PDB file of C-alpha atoms in Angstrom:
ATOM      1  CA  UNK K   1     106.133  92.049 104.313  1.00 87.00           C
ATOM      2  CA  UNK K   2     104.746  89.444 102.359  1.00 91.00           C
ATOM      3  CA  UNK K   3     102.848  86.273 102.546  1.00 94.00           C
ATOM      4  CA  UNK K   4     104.373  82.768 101.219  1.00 97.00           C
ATOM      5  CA  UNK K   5     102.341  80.052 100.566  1.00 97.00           C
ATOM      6  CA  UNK K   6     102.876  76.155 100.221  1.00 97.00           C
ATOM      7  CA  UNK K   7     101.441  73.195  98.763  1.00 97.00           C
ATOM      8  CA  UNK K   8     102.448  69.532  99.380  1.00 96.00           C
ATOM      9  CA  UNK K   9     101.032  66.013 100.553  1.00 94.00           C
ATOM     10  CA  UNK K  10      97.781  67.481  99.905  1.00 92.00           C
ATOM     11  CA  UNK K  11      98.028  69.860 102.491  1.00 94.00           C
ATOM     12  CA  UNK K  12      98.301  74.264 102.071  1.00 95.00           C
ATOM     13  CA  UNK K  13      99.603  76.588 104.321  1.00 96.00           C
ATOM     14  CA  UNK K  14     100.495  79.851 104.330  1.00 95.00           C
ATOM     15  CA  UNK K  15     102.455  82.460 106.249  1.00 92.00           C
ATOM     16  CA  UNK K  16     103.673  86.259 106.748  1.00 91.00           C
ATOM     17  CA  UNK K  17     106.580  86.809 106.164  1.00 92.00           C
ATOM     18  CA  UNK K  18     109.109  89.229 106.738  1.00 87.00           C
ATOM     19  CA  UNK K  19     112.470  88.177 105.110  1.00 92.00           C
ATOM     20  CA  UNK K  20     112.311  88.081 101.647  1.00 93.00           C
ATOM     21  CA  UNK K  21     114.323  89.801  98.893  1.00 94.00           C
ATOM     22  CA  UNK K  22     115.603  89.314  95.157  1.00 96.00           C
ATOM     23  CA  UNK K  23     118.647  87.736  95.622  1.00 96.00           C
ATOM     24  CA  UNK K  24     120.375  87.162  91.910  1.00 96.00           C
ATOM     25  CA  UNK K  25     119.190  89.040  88.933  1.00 96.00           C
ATOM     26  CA  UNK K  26     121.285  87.216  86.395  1.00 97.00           C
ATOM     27  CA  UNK K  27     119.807  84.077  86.710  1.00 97.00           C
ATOM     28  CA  UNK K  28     116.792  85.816  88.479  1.00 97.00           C
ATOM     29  CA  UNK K  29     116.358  84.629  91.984  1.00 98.00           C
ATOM     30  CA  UNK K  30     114.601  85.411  94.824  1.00 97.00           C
ATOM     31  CA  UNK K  31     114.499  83.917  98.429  1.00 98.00           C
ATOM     32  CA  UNK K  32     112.066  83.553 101.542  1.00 98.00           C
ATOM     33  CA  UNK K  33     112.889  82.543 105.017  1.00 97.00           C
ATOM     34  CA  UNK K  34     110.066  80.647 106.872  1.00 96.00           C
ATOM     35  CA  UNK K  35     110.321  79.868 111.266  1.00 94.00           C
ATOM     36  CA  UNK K  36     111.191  76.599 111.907  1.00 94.00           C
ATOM     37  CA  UNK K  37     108.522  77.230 114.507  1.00 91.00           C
ATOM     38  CA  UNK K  38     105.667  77.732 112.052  1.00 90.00           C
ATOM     39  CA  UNK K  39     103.009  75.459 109.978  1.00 92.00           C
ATOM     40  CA  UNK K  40     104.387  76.737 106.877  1.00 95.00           C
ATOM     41  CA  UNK K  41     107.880  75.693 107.109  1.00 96.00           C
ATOM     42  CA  UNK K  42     106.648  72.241 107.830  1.00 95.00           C
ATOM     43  CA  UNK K  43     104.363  71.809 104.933  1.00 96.00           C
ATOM     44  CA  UNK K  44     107.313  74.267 102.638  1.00 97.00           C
ATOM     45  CA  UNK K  45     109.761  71.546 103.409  1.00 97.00           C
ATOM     46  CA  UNK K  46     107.902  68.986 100.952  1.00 96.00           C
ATOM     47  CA  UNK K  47     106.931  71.692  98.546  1.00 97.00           C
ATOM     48  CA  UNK K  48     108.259  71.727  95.376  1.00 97.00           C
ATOM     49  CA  UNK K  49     106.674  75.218  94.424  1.00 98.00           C
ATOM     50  CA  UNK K  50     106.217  78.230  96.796  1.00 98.00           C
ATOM     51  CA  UNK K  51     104.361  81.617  96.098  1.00 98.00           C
ATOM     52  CA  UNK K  52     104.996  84.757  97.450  1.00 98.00           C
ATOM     53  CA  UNK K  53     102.295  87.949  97.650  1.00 96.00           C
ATOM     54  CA  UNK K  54     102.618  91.145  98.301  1.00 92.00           C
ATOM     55  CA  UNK K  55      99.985  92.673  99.793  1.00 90.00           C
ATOM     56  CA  UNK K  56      99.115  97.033 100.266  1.00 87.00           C
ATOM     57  CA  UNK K  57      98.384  98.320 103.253  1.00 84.00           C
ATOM     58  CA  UNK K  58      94.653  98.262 102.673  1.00 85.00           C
ATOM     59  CA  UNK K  59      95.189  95.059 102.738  1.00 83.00           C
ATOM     60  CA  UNK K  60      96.175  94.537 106.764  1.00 81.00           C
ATOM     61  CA  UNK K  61      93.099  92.265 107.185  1.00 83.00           C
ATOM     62  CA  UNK K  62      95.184  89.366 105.231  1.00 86.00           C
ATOM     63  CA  UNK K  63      98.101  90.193 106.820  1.00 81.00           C
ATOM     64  CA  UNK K  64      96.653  89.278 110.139  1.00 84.00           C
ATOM     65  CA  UNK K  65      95.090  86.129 108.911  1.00 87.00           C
ATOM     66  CA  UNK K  66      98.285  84.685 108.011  1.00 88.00           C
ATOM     67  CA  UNK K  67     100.247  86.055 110.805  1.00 84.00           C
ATOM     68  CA  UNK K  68      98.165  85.917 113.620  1.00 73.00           C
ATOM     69  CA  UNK K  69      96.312  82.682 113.202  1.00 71.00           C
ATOM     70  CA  UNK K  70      98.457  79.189 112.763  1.00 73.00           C
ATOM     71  CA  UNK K  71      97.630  76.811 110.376  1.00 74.00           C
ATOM     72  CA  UNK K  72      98.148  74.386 112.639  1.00 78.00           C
ATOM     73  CA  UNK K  73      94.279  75.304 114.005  1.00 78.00           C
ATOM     74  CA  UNK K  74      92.632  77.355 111.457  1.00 81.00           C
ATOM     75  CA  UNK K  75      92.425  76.498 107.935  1.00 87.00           C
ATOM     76  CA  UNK K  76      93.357  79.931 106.304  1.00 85.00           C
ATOM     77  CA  UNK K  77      92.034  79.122 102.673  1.00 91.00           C
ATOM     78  CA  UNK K  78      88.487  78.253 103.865  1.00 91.00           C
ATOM     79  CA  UNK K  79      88.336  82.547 104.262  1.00 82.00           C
ATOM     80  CA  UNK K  80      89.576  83.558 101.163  1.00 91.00           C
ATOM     81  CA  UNK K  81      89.777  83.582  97.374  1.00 92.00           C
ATOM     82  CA  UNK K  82      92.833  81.774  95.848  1.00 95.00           C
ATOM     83  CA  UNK K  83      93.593  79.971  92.977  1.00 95.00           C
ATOM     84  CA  UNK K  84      95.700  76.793  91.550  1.00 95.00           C
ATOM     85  CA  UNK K  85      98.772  78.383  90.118  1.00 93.00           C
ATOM     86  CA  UNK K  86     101.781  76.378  88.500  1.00 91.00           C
ATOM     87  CA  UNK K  87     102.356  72.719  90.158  1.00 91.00           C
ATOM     88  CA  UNK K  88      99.984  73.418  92.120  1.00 95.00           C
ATOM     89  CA  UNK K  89     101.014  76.259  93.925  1.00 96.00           C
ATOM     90  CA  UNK K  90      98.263  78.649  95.858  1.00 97.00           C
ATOM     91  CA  UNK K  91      97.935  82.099  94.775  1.00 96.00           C
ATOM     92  CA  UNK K  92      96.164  84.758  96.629  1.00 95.00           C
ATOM     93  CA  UNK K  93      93.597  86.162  94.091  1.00 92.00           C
ATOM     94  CA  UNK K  94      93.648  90.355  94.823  1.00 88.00           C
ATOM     95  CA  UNK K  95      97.419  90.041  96.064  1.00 92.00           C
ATOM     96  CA  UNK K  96      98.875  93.585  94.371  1.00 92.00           C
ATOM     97  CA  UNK K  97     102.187  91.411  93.083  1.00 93.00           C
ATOM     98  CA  UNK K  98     102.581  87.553  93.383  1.00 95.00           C
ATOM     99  CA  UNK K  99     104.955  85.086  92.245  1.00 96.00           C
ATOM    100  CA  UNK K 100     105.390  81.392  91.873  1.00 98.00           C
ATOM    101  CA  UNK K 101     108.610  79.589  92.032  1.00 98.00           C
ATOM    102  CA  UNK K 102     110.291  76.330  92.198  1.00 98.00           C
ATOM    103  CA  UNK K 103     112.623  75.959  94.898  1.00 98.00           C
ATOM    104  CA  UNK K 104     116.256  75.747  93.994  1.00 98.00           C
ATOM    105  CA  UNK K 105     118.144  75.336  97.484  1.00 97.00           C
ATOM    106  CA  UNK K 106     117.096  75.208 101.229  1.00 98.00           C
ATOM    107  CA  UNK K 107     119.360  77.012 103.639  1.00 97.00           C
ATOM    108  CA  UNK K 108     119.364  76.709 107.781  1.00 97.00           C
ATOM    109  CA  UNK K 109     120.278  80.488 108.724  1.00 94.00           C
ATOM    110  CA  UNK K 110     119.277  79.049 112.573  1.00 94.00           C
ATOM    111  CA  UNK K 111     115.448  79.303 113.607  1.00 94.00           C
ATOM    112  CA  UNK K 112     114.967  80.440 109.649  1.00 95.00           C
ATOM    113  CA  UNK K 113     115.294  78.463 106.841  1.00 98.00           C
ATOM    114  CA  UNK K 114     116.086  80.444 103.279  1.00 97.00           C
ATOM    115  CA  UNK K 115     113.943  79.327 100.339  1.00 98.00           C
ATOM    116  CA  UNK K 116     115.917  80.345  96.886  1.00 98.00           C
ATOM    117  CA  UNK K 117     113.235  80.133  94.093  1.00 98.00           C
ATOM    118  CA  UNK K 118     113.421  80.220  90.464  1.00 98.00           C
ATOM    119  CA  UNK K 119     110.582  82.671  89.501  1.00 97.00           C
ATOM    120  CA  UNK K 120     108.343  80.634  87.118  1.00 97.00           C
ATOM    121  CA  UNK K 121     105.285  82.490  86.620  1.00 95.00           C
ATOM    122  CA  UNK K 122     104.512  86.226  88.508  1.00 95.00           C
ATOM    123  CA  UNK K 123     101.506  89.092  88.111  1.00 92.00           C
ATOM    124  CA  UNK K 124      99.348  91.163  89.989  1.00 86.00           C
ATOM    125  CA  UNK K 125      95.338  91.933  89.755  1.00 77.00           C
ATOM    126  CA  UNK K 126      95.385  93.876  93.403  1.00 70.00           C
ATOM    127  CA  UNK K 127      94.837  97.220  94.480  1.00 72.00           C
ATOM    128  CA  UNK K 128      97.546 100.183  93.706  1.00 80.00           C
ATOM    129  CA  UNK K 129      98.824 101.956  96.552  1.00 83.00           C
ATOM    130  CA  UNK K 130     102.013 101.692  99.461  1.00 77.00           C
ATOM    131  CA  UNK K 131     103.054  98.163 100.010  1.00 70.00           C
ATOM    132  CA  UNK K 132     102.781  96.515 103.654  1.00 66.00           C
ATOM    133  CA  UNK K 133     106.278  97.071 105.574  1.00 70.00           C
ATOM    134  CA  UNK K 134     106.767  96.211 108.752  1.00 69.00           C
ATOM    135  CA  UNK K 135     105.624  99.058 110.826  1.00 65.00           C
ATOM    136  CA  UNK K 136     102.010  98.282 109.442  1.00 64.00           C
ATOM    137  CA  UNK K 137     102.310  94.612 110.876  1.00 62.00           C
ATOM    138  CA  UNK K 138     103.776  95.643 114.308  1.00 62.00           C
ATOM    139  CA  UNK K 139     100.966  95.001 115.843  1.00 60.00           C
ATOM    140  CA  UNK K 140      99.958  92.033 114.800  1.00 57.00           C
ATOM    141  CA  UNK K 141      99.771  89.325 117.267  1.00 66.00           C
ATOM    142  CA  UNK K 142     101.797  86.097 115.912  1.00 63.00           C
ATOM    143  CA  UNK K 143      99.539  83.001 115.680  1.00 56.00           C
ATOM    144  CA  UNK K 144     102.690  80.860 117.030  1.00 60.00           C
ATOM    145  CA  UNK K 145     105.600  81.526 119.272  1.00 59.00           C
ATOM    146  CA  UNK K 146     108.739  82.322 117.903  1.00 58.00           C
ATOM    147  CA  UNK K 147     110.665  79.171 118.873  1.00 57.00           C
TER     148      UNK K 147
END
């Protein structure tokens, strides 16, 4: 799991997400596939830049703020600590891994649409320990319905 966040027409949003993987290592790549349904992917479609976190399970409490409330009622950033990154992009400060890339292609998989980034910049300042996976996020309630 992981949460991807966008910047465009002076507006940020943010989402977790659970489709994400490297997806070329030679040019690296990696993609992220945002709802149609959600905030995100309507602020991500005008974004030149996204970033993706990963967070550790100590680390639920974010999880659940940016998949169980919607941006479209809650501003998300007004409860945390982030930070400009390149272009603009928002980076979770304390994320265990982040990275910030431009996106290459846009790709309708049906109520998903794949993000293919070009990593520009990456790091991590977060806690050690097991990433988030799924089964920790089971239970979290989704701020949106699926479609």
């Amino acid at each position: 799991m992981c949460v991807v966040t966008a910047v465009a027409g002076g507006e940020r949003a943010g989402c977790l997400v659970g489709f994400a993987s490297q997806c070329s290592i030679r040019p690296p790549r990696f993609a992220v596939w945002l709802s149609k349904a959600n905030h995100t992917y309507r602020v991500a479609r005008a974004a030149q830049y996204l970033a993706v976190h990963l967070l550790t399970r100590e680390q639920r409490d974010l999880a659940e703020l940016f998949g169980g409330e919607t941006g479209d009622e809650v501003d998300k950033f007004a409860r945390l600590h982030w930070r400009e990154g390149p272009a603009g992009a928002a980076v979770l400060e304390g994320a265990a891994a982040w990275l910030v890339g431009s996106v290459l292609h846009r790709i309708d998989g049906g109520d998903h649409v794949g993000h293919v980034l070009d990593p520009v910049q990456w790091g991590g300042e977060g806690p050690d320990g097991p990433l988030l996976r799924l089964s920790d996020a089971v239970g979290i309630e989704a701020g949106h319905p699926a479609d």
